[in-house]
XYZ file of C-alpha atoms in Angstrom:
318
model
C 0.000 0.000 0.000
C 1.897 3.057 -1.026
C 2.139 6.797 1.030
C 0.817 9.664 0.270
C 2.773 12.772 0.037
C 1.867 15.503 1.867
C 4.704 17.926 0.130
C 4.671 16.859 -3.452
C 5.771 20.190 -4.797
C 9.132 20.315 -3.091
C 10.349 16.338 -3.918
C 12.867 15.692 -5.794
C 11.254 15.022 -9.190
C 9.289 18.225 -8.864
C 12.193 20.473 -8.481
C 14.350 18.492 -11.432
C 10.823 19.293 -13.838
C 10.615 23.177 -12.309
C 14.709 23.355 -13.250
C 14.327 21.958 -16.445
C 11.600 24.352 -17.413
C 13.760 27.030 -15.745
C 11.139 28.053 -13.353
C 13.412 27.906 -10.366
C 17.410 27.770 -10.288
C 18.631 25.111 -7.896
C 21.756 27.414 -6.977
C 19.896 30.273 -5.854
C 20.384 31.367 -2.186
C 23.755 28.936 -2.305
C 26.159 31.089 -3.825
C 27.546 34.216 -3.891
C 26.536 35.487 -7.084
C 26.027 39.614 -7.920
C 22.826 40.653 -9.507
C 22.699 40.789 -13.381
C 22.730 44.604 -14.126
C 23.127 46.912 -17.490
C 25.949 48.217 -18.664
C 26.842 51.549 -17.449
C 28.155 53.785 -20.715
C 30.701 56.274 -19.829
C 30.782 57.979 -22.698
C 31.765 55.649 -26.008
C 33.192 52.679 -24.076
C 31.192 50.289 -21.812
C 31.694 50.082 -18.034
C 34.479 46.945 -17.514
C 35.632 46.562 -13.841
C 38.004 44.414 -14.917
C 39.816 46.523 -17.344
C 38.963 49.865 -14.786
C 40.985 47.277 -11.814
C 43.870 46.604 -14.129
C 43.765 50.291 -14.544
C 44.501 50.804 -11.427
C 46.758 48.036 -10.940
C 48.972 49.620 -13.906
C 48.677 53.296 -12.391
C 49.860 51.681 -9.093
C 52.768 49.820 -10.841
C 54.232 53.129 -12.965
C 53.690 55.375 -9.934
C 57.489 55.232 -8.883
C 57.137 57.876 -6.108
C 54.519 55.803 -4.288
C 55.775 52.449 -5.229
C 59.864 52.079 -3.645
C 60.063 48.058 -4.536
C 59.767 49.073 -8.431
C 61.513 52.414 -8.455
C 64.358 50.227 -6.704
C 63.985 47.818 -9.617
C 64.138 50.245 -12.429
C 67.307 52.206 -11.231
C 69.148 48.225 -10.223
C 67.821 47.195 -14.083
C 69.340 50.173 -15.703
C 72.599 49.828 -13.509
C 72.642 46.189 -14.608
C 72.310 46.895 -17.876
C 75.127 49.630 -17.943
C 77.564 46.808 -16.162
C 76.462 44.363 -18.521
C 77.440 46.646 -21.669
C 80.603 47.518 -20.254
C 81.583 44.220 -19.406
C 81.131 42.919 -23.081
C 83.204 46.041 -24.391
C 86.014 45.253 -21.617
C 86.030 41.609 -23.049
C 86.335 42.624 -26.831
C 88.911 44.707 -26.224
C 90.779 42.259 -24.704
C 90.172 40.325 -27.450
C 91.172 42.476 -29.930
C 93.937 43.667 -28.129
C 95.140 39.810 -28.317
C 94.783 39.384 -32.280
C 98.357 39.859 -34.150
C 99.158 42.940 -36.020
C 97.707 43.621 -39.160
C 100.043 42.352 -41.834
C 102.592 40.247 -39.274
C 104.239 37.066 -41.680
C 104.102 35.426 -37.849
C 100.228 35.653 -37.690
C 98.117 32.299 -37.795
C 96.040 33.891 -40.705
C 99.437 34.051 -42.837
C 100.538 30.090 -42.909
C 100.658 27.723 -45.589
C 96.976 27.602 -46.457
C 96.597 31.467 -47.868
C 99.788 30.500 -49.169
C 98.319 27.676 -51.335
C 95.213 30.055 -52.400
C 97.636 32.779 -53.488
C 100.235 30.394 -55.456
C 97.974 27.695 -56.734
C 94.704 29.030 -56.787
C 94.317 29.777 -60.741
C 96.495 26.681 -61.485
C 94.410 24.112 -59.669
C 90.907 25.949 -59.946
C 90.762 27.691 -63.631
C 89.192 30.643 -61.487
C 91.134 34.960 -61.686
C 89.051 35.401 -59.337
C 90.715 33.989 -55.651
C 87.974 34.850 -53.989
C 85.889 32.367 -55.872
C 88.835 30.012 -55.802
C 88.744 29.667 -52.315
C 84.799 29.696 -52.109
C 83.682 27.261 -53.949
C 86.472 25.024 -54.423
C 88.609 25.099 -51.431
C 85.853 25.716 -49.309
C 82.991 24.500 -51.255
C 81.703 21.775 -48.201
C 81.179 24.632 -46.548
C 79.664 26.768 -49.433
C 77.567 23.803 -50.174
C 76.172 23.763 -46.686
C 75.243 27.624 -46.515
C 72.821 26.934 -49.723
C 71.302 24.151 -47.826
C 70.571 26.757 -45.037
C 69.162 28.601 -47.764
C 67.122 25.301 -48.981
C 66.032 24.729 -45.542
C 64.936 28.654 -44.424
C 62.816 28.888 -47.288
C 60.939 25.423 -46.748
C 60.382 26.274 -43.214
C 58.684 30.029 -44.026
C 56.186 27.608 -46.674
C 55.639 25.857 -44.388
C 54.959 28.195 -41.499
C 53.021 31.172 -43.956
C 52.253 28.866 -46.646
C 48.249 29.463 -47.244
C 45.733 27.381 -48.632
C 44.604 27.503 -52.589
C 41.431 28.893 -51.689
C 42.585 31.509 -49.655
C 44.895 32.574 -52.136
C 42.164 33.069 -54.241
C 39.876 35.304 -52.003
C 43.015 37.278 -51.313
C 43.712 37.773 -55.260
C 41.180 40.477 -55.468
C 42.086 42.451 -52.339
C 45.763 42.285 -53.089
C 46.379 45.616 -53.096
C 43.857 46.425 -50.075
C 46.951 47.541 -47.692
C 49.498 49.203 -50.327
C 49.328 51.951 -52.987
C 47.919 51.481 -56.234
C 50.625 51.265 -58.354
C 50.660 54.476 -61.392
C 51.477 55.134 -64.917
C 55.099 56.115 -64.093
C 56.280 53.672 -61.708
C 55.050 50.776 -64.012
C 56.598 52.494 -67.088
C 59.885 53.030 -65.038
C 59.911 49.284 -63.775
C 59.292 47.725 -67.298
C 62.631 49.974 -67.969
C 64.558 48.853 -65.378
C 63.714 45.023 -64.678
C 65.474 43.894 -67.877
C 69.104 45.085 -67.255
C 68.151 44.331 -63.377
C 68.169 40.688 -64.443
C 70.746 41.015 -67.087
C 72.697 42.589 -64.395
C 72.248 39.813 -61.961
C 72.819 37.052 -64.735
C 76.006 39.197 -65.831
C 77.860 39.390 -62.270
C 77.288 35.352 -61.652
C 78.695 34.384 -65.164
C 81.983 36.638 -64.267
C 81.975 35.270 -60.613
C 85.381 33.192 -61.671
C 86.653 36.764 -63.007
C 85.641 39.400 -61.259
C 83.904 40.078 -58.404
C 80.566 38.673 -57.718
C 78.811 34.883 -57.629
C 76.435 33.198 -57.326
C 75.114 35.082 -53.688
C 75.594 38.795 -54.809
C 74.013 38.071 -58.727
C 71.058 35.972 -57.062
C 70.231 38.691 -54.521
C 70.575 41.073 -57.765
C 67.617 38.746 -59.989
C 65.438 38.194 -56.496
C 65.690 41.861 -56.319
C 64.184 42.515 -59.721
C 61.579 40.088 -59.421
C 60.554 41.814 -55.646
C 60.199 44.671 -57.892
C 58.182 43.440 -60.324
C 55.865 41.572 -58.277
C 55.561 44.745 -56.070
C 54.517 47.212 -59.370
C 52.300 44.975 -61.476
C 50.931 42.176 -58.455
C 51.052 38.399 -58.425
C 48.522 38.014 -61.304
C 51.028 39.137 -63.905
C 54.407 37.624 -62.288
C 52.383 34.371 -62.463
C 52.463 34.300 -66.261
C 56.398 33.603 -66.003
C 57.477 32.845 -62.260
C 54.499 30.728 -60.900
C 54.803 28.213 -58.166
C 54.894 25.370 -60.205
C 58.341 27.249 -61.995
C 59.675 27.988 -58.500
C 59.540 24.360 -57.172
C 61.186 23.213 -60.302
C 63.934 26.032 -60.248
C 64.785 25.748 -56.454
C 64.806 21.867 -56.649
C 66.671 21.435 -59.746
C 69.077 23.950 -58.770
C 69.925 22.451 -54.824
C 69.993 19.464 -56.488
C 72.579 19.830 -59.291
C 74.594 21.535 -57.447
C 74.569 18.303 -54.890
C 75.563 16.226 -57.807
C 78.631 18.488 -58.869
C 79.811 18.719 -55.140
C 79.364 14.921 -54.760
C 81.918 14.201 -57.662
C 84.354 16.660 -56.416
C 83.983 15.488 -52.689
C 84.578 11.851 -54.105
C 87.761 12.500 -56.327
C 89.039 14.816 -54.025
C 88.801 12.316 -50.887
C 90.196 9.529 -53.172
C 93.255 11.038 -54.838
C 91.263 10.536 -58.592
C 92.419 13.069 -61.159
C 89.752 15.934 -61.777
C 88.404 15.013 -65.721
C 86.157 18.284 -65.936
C 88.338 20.469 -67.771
C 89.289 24.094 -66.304
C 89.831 25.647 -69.594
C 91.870 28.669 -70.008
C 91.966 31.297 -67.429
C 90.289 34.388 -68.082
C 87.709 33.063 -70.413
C 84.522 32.727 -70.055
C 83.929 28.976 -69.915
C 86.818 28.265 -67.674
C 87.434 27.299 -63.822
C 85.749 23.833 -64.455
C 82.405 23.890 -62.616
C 82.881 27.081 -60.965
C 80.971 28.733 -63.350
C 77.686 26.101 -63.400
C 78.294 26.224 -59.735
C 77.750 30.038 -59.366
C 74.747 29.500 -61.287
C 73.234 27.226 -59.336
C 73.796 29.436 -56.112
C 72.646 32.483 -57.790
C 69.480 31.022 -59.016
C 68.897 29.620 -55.325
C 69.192 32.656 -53.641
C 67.090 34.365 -55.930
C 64.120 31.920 -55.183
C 64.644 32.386 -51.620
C 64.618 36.071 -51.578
C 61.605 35.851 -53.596
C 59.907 33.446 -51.639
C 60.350 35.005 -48.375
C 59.004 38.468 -50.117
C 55.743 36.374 -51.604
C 55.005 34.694 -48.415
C 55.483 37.257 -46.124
C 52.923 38.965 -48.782
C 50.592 37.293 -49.561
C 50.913 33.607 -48.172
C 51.423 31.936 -51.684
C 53.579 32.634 -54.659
């Protein structure tokens, strides 16, 4: 025989229905909750006690004549900082003051090595240029290791920046929104001087075995122009000769034959086998053996790298 309920309204399945309808809130009288009130306008901004405390937390903070613990702090930061400078200058100049004299036969900087650049450089490389000589074929491991830097930085900003297709394409109409439209002059006056910009650049890495210049100065020259171009006339119209698909194929190619040309010298020069590329005659233009494909190869990689940074930086996509 079941009980009846005197107090129905306040069991427990009658408050769970009242809750769920939200006709009562099981919380209320429990907590310590402030009353829900309108925002108070003070003039264009809406009351915030949180931003007016931190307001007053900041004011406290920068008021130095009030606070001693951070005026105490500011003047042992700047004293720290003054020690710290004159520390570092105390220990270069005891550095420097260490180094040899400038020109002195004794110095480890004059030994046998620039001896060998000097006296056998042209003989052994093909190159006028001793500079080059000792860049890319004395020291062309480590030559050959600062374009893979290069390789690497530019893969890592894709892959950081790198957007997706379709946001490339909602950007492509507002691709000017946040610089100036470009005029009639400064497209007329780029058209003039991208040409010998890039004949420039293609000019000082074929003479890198002559004169001087390579493949890092003549790229930075080409990624220059194209910076230039793409800045004037957008991505739309550098697209219709540098695209993406051009840029992989450049950068790749590039790294990669210049792998293949290092890898042959690395192997004949580690095995005592005679050199069969020949250097040519010194002072021409094809001369210095693979020097001159080698200067290429850097120039053209540093001139996708510049450019890529510029594009992604940009826009997020070439």
């Amino acid at each position: 025989m079941s009980r009846i309920r005197d107090d129905y309204e306040n069991c427990l399945w009658r408050r769970l229905v009242r809750w769920m309808n939200g006709e009562t809130d099981p919380f209320e009288g429990k907590m310590e909750m402030e009353p829900l009130r309108e925002a108070d306008y003070f003039g264009d901004s809406v009351y915030n006690p949180d931003r007016l405390d931190r307001e007053k937390i900041d004011h406290y903070l920068e008021d130095t004549k009030k606070n001693t613990e951070m005026r105490a702090f500011r003047v042992l930061y700047c004293m720290g900082s003054v020690a710290l400078c004159l520390l570092l200058i105390a220990v270069l100049l005891l550095a420097v003051s260490w180094m040899p004299a400038l020109g002195d036969p004794n110095g480890p900087n004059n030994n046998e090595v620039s001896v060998r650049y000097v006296e056998k450089g042209m003989e052994e490389s093909g190159a006028v240029n001793m500079v080059t000589n000792m860049i890319l074929s004395y020291r062309g491991f480590d030559t050959f290791g600062e374009t893979c830097v290069l390789f690497i930085a530019s893969t890592c900003v894709i892959i950081l920046l790198r957007k997706n297709e379709e946001k490339i394409r909602n950007t492509r109409e507002t691709d000017w929104q946040y610089e100036p439209k470009p005029d009639a002059i400064l497209q007329k006056m780029t058209l003039v001087l991208v040409p010998p910009i890039f004949l420039y650049g293609f000019y000082i890495i074929l003479n890198g075995h002559l004169s001087p210049g390579g493949g890092f100065s003549g790229g930075a020259v080409i990624g220059a122009g194209l910076i230039l171009y793409v800045t004037t006339f957008g991505f739309h119209m550098t697209q219709r000769f540098f695209n993406e698909k051009i840029y992989e194929w450049v950068k790749v190619g590039a790294l990669s034959l210049y792998s293949v040309t290092m890898i042959y010298y690395f192997y004949t020069g580690a095995n005592m086998i005679r050199n069969m590329i020949p250097l040519g005659t010194p002072g021409d233009i094809l001369s210095s053996g693979m020097i001159l494909p080698i200067n290429l190869f850097v120039g053209l990689e540093v001139a996708c790298t510049m450019y890529a940074f510029f594009a992604l930086f940009r826009r997020g996509g070439m």
